[in-house]
Amino acid sequence: QVQLVESGGGLVQAGGSLRLSCAASGRTFSSYAMGWFRQAPGKEREFVAAINWSGGNTYYADSVKGRFTISRDNAKNTVYLQMNSLKPEDTAVYYCAADNRRYRSGSETLSNPFSYDYWGQGTQVTVSS
């Protein structure tokens, strides 16, 4: 089993930055695409960003393009989400997810939460105005 643990969430003022980390344990992490999703109270879970196995391909929701950056360090079994210029509408629980279909990529595939097999417990991000 792959276990994912998110960290780095917290309270920040609008315009500020946070860096989320997702530490993974388990087999074959380096061949998995990874994604970040978020869910605000009363709203559907939505795609934020994804990265393929090597880090050579990244994908972003339009709402975060230019502000968020996803990256990974396979040697550390960790994926990151750098969030800059945060807005109150970014407030949500952020979830890390892993796609166990090796070497998969593509924006349509990796923006779909049903492409992912493992999920972390989530970390709260609150952006005040």
JSON list of C-alpha atoms in Angstrom, two decimals:
[
{"chain": "A", "resi": 1, "resn": "GLN", "atom": "CA", "xyz": [0.00, 0.00, 0.00]},
{"chain": "A", "resi": 2, "resn": "VAL", "atom": "CA", "xyz": [1.06, 3.55, -0.70]},
{"chain": "A", "resi": 3, "resn": "GLN", "atom": "CA", "xyz": [0.61, 5.97, 2.17]},
{"chain": "A", "resi": 4, "resn": "LEU", "atom": "CA", "xyz": [0.53, 9.71, 1.57]},
{"chain": "A", "resi": 5, "resn": "VAL", "atom": "CA", "xyz": [0.91, 12.34, 4.28]},
{"chain": "A", "resi": 6, "resn": "GLU", "atom": "CA", "xyz": [0.37, 16.01, 3.50]},
{"chain": "A", "resi": 7, "resn": "SER", "atom": "CA", "xyz": [1.87, 18.82, 5.52]},
{"chain": "A", "resi": 8, "resn": "GLY", "atom": "CA", "xyz": [2.45, 22.55, 5.27]},
{"chain": "A", "resi": 9, "resn": "GLY", "atom": "CA", "xyz": [-1.08, 23.86, 5.44]},
{"chain": "A", "resi": 10, "resn": "GLY", "atom": "CA", "xyz": [-2.11, 26.67, 7.70]},
{"chain": "A", "resi": 11, "resn": "LEU", "atom": "CA", "xyz": [-3.48, 30.17, 7.92]},
{"chain": "A", "resi": 12, "resn": "VAL", "atom": "CA", "xyz": [-2.09, 32.85, 5.65]},
{"chain": "A", "resi": 13, "resn": "GLN", "atom": "CA", "xyz": [-3.17, 36.31, 4.56]},
{"chain": "A", "resi": 14, "resn": "ALA", "atom": "CA", "xyz": [-4.23, 37.00, 1.00]},
{"chain": "A", "resi": 15, "resn": "GLY", "atom": "CA", "xyz": [-1.20, 37.53, -1.19]},
{"chain": "A", "resi": 16, "resn": "GLY", "atom": "CA", "xyz": [0.95, 35.25, 0.91]},
{"chain": "A", "resi": 17, "resn": "SER", "atom": "CA", "xyz": [2.53, 31.91, 0.16]},
{"chain": "A", "resi": 18, "resn": "LEU", "atom": "CA", "xyz": [2.52, 28.37, 1.45]},
{"chain": "A", "resi": 19, "resn": "ARG", "atom": "CA", "xyz": [4.40, 25.26, 0.41]},
{"chain": "A", "resi": 20, "resn": "LEU", "atom": "CA", "xyz": [2.62, 21.96, 0.79]},
{"chain": "A", "resi": 21, "resn": "SER", "atom": "CA", "xyz": [4.50, 18.70, 0.95]},
{"chain": "A", "resi": 22, "resn": "CYS", "atom": "CA", "xyz": [3.27, 15.17, 0.38]},
{"chain": "A", "resi": 23, "resn": "ALA", "atom": "CA", "xyz": [5.50, 12.43, 1.70]},
{"chain": "A", "resi": 24, "resn": "ALA", "atom": "CA", "xyz": [4.90, 9.00, 0.24]},
{"chain": "A", "resi": 25, "resn": "SER", "atom": "CA", "xyz": [5.76, 5.55, 1.44]},
{"chain": "A", "resi": 26, "resn": "GLY", "atom": "CA", "xyz": [5.34, 2.33, -0.45]},
{"chain": "A", "resi": 27, "resn": "ARG", "atom": "CA", "xyz": [6.48, 0.70, -3.63]},
{"chain": "A", "resi": 28, "resn": "THR", "atom": "CA", "xyz": [7.08, 2.18, -7.04]},
{"chain": "A", "resi": 29, "resn": "PHE", "atom": "CA", "xyz": [6.50, 5.83, -6.12]},
{"chain": "A", "resi": 30, "resn": "SER", "atom": "CA", "xyz": [8.92, 7.04, -8.76]},
{"chain": "A", "resi": 31, "resn": "SER", "atom": "CA", "xyz": [6.74, 5.62, -11.56]},
{"chain": "A", "resi": 32, "resn": "TYR", "atom": "CA", "xyz": [3.50, 7.20, -10.35]},
{"chain": "A", "resi": 33, "resn": "ALA", "atom": "CA", "xyz": [1.90, 10.39, -11.52]},
{"chain": "A", "resi": 34, "resn": "MET", "atom": "CA", "xyz": [0.93, 12.60, -8.60]},
{"chain": "A", "resi": 35, "resn": "GLY", "atom": "CA", "xyz": [-1.81, 15.15, -8.20]},
{"chain": "A", "resi": 36, "resn": "TRP", "atom": "CA", "xyz": [-3.13, 17.79, -5.86]},
{"chain": "A", "resi": 37, "resn": "PHE", "atom": "CA", "xyz": [-6.85, 18.32, -5.39]},
{"chain": "A", "resi": 38, "resn": "ARG", "atom": "CA", "xyz": [-8.82, 20.54, -3.07]},
{"chain": "A", "resi": 39, "resn": "GLN", "atom": "CA", "xyz": [-12.26, 20.66, -1.57]},
{"chain": "A", "resi": 40, "resn": "ALA", "atom": "CA", "xyz": [-14.00, 23.57, 0.08]},
{"chain": "A", "resi": 41, "resn": "PRO", "atom": "CA", "xyz": [-17.00, 23.08, 2.39]},
{"chain": "A", "resi": 42, "resn": "GLY", "atom": "CA", "xyz": [-20.13, 22.33, 0.42]},
{"chain": "A", "resi": 43, "resn": "LYS", "atom": "CA", "xyz": [-18.28, 22.17, -2.89]},
{"chain": "A", "resi": 44, "resn": "GLU", "atom": "CA", "xyz": [-17.08, 19.40, -5.17]},
{"chain": "A", "resi": 45, "resn": "ARG", "atom": "CA", "xyz": [-13.53, 18.19, -5.08]},
{"chain": "A", "resi": 46, "resn": "GLU", "atom": "CA", "xyz": [-11.57, 19.97, -7.79]},
{"chain": "A", "resi": 47, "resn": "PHE", "atom": "CA", "xyz": [-8.32, 19.44, -9.59]},
{"chain": "A", "resi": 48, "resn": "VAL", "atom": "CA", "xyz": [-5.44, 21.74, -8.77]},
{"chain": "A", "resi": 49, "resn": "ALA", "atom": "CA", "xyz": [-2.23, 20.39, -10.30]},
{"chain": "A", "resi": 50, "resn": "ALA", "atom": "CA", "xyz": [-0.57, 17.18, -11.45]},
{"chain": "A", "resi": 51, "resn": "ILE", "atom": "CA", "xyz": [2.86, 15.94, -12.41]},
{"chain": "A", "resi": 52, "resn": "ASN", "atom": "CA", "xyz": [3.96, 12.87, -14.32]},
{"chain": "A", "resi": 53, "resn": "TRP", "atom": "CA", "xyz": [6.44, 10.29, -13.08]},
{"chain": "A", "resi": 54, "resn": "SER", "atom": "CA", "xyz": [9.59, 12.15, -14.09]},
{"chain": "A", "resi": 55, "resn": "GLY", "atom": "CA", "xyz": [8.43, 15.70, -13.47]},
{"chain": "A", "resi": 56, "resn": "GLY", "atom": "CA", "xyz": [8.79, 16.46, -17.17]},
{"chain": "A", "resi": 57, "resn": "ASN", "atom": "CA", "xyz": [5.09, 17.17, -17.61]},
{"chain": "A", "resi": 58, "resn": "THR", "atom": "CA", "xyz": [2.99, 19.33, -15.33]},
{"chain": "A", "resi": 59, "resn": "TYR", "atom": "CA", "xyz": [-0.67, 20.32, -15.51]},
{"chain": "A", "resi": 60, "resn": "TYR", "atom": "CA", "xyz": [-2.63, 23.03, -13.73]},
{"chain": "A", "resi": 61, "resn": "ALA", "atom": "CA", "xyz": [-6.17, 24.15, -13.27]},
{"chain": "A", "resi": 62, "resn": "ASP", "atom": "CA", "xyz": [-6.82, 27.49, -14.93]},
{"chain": "A", "resi": 63, "resn": "SER", "atom": "CA", "xyz": [-7.63, 29.00, -11.55]},
{"chain": "A", "resi": 64, "resn": "VAL", "atom": "CA", "xyz": [-4.08, 28.44, -10.26]},
{"chain": "A", "resi": 65, "resn": "LYS", "atom": "CA", "xyz": [-1.93, 28.81, -13.36]},
{"chain": "A", "resi": 66, "resn": "GLY", "atom": "CA", "xyz": [0.86, 31.27, -12.78]},
{"chain": "A", "resi": 67, "resn": "ARG", "atom": "CA", "xyz": [0.44, 31.11, -9.01]},
{"chain": "A", "resi": 68, "resn": "PHE", "atom": "CA", "xyz": [1.00, 27.47, -8.05]},
{"chain": "A", "resi": 69, "resn": "THR", "atom": "CA", "xyz": [3.89, 25.18, -8.95]},
{"chain": "A", "resi": 70, "resn": "ILE", "atom": "CA", "xyz": [3.95, 21.42, -8.56]},
{"chain": "A", "resi": 71, "resn": "SER", "atom": "CA", "xyz": [7.25, 19.59, -8.31]},
{"chain": "A", "resi": 72, "resn": "ARG", "atom": "CA", "xyz": [8.61, 16.28, -7.11]},
{"chain": "A", "resi": 73, "resn": "ASP", "atom": "CA", "xyz": [11.75, 14.75, -5.73]},
{"chain": "A", "resi": 74, "resn": "ASN", "atom": "CA", "xyz": [11.66, 11.04, -6.42]},
{"chain": "A", "resi": 75, "resn": "ALA", "atom": "CA", "xyz": [14.77, 10.42, -4.35]},
{"chain": "A", "resi": 76, "resn": "LYS", "atom": "CA", "xyz": [12.84, 11.72, -1.34]},
{"chain": "A", "resi": 77, "resn": "ASN", "atom": "CA", "xyz": [9.48, 10.21, -2.31]},
{"chain": "A", "resi": 78, "resn": "THR", "atom": "CA", "xyz": [7.95, 13.66, -2.00]},
{"chain": "A", "resi": 79, "resn": "VAL", "atom": "CA", "xyz": [5.76, 15.91, -4.11]},
{"chain": "A", "resi": 80, "resn": "TYR", "atom": "CA", "xyz": [5.36, 19.62, -3.43]},
{"chain": "A", "resi": 81, "resn": "LEU", "atom": "CA", "xyz": [2.87, 22.34, -4.17]},
{"chain": "A", "resi": 82, "resn": "GLN", "atom": "CA", "xyz": [4.25, 25.85, -3.96]},
{"chain": "A", "resi": 83, "resn": "MET", "atom": "CA", "xyz": [1.35, 28.28, -3.65]},
{"chain": "A", "resi": 84, "resn": "ASN", "atom": "CA", "xyz": [1.98, 31.97, -4.21]},
{"chain": "A", "resi": 85, "resn": "SER", "atom": "CA", "xyz": [-0.34, 34.97, -4.40]},
{"chain": "A", "resi": 86, "resn": "LEU", "atom": "CA", "xyz": [-2.94, 33.14, -2.40]},
{"chain": "A", "resi": 87, "resn": "LYS", "atom": "CA", "xyz": [-6.54, 34.26, -2.54]},
{"chain": "A", "resi": 88, "resn": "PRO", "atom": "CA", "xyz": [-9.42, 33.68, -0.12]},
{"chain": "A", "resi": 89, "resn": "GLU", "atom": "CA", "xyz": [-11.03, 31.44, -2.74]},
{"chain": "A", "resi": 90, "resn": "ASP", "atom": "CA", "xyz": [-8.04, 29.10, -2.40]},
{"chain": "A", "resi": 91, "resn": "THR", "atom": "CA", "xyz": [-9.29, 28.17, 1.06]},
{"chain": "A", "resi": 92, "resn": "ALA", "atom": "CA", "xyz": [-9.90, 24.43, 1.11]},
{"chain": "A", "resi": 93, "resn": "VAL", "atom": "CA", "xyz": [-8.63, 21.11, 2.31]},
{"chain": "A", "resi": 94, "resn": "TYR", "atom": "CA", "xyz": [-5.84, 20.09, -0.03]},
{"chain": "A", "resi": 95, "resn": "TYR", "atom": "CA", "xyz": [-5.33, 16.43, -0.85]},
{"chain": "A", "resi": 96, "resn": "CYS", "atom": "CA", "xyz": [-2.38, 14.66, -2.38]},
{"chain": "A", "resi": 97, "resn": "ALA", "atom": "CA", "xyz": [-3.11, 11.72, -4.67]},
{"chain": "A", "resi": 98, "resn": "ALA", "atom": "CA", "xyz": [-1.11, 9.03, -6.44]},
{"chain": "A", "resi": 99, "resn": "ASP", "atom": "CA", "xyz": [-1.92, 7.27, -9.71]},
{"chain": "A", "resi": 100, "resn": "ASN", "atom": "CA", "xyz": [-0.59, 3.72, -9.55]},
{"chain": "A", "resi": 101, "resn": "ARG", "atom": "CA", "xyz": [-0.83, 3.22, -13.31]},
{"chain": "A", "resi": 102, "resn": "ARG", "atom": "CA", "xyz": [2.87, 3.48, -14.07]},
{"chain": "A", "resi": 103, "resn": "TYR", "atom": "CA", "xyz": [4.17, 6.27, -16.27]},
{"chain": "A", "resi": 104, "resn": "ARG", "atom": "CA", "xyz": [0.75, 7.68, -17.09]},
{"chain": "A", "resi": 105, "resn": "SER", "atom": "CA", "xyz": [0.41, 11.28, -18.23]},
{"chain": "A", "resi": 106, "resn": "GLY", "atom": "CA", "xyz": [-1.92, 13.70, -19.99]},
{"chain": "A", "resi": 107, "resn": "SER", "atom": "CA", "xyz": [-3.99, 16.61, -18.74]},
{"chain": "A", "resi": 108, "resn": "GLU", "atom": "CA", "xyz": [-7.36, 14.94, -19.24]},
{"chain": "A", "resi": 109, "resn": "THR", "atom": "CA", "xyz": [-6.28, 11.80, -17.43]},
{"chain": "A", "resi": 110, "resn": "LEU", "atom": "CA", "xyz": [-4.48, 13.43, -14.54]},
{"chain": "A", "resi": 111, "resn": "SER", "atom": "CA", "xyz": [-7.09, 16.10, -13.87]},
{"chain": "A", "resi": 112, "resn": "ASN", "atom": "CA", "xyz": [-9.64, 13.34, -13.25]},
{"chain": "A", "resi": 113, "resn": "PRO", "atom": "CA", "xyz": [-9.80, 12.28, -9.60]},
{"chain": "A", "resi": 114, "resn": "PHE", "atom": "CA", "xyz": [-10.88, 8.80, -10.66]},
{"chain": "A", "resi": 115, "resn": "SER", "atom": "CA", "xyz": [-7.44, 8.30, -12.19]},
{"chain": "A", "resi": 116, "resn": "TYR", "atom": "CA", "xyz": [-5.94, 8.18, -8.71]},
{"chain": "A", "resi": 117, "resn": "ASP", "atom": "CA", "xyz": [-5.70, 5.18, -6.44]},
{"chain": "A", "resi": 118, "resn": "TYR", "atom": "CA", "xyz": [-4.24, 6.55, -3.21]},
{"chain": "A", "resi": 119, "resn": "TRP", "atom": "CA", "xyz": [-5.14, 9.67, -1.26]},
{"chain": "A", "resi": 120, "resn": "GLY", "atom": "CA", "xyz": [-3.70, 11.48, 1.70]},
{"chain": "A", "resi": 121, "resn": "GLN", "atom": "CA", "xyz": [-5.69, 12.68, 4.68]},
{"chain": "A", "resi": 122, "resn": "GLY", "atom": "CA", "xyz": [-5.65, 16.30, 3.59]},
{"chain": "A", "resi": 123, "resn": "THR", "atom": "CA", "xyz": [-4.22, 19.50, 4.98]},
{"chain": "A", "resi": 124, "resn": "GLN", "atom": "CA", "xyz": [-6.23, 22.65, 5.63]},
{"chain": "A", "resi": 125, "resn": "VAL", "atom": "CA", "xyz": [-5.30, 25.85, 3.85]},
{"chain": "A", "resi": 126, "resn": "THR", "atom": "CA", "xyz": [-7.08, 28.98, 5.02]},
{"chain": "A", "resi": 127, "resn": "VAL", "atom": "CA", "xyz": [-6.50, 32.31, 3.30]},
{"chain": "A", "resi": 128, "resn": "SER", "atom": "CA", "xyz": [-7.82, 35.37, 5.08]},
{"chain": "A", "resi": 129, "resn": "SER", "atom": "CA", "xyz": [-8.81, 38.58, 3.37]}
]
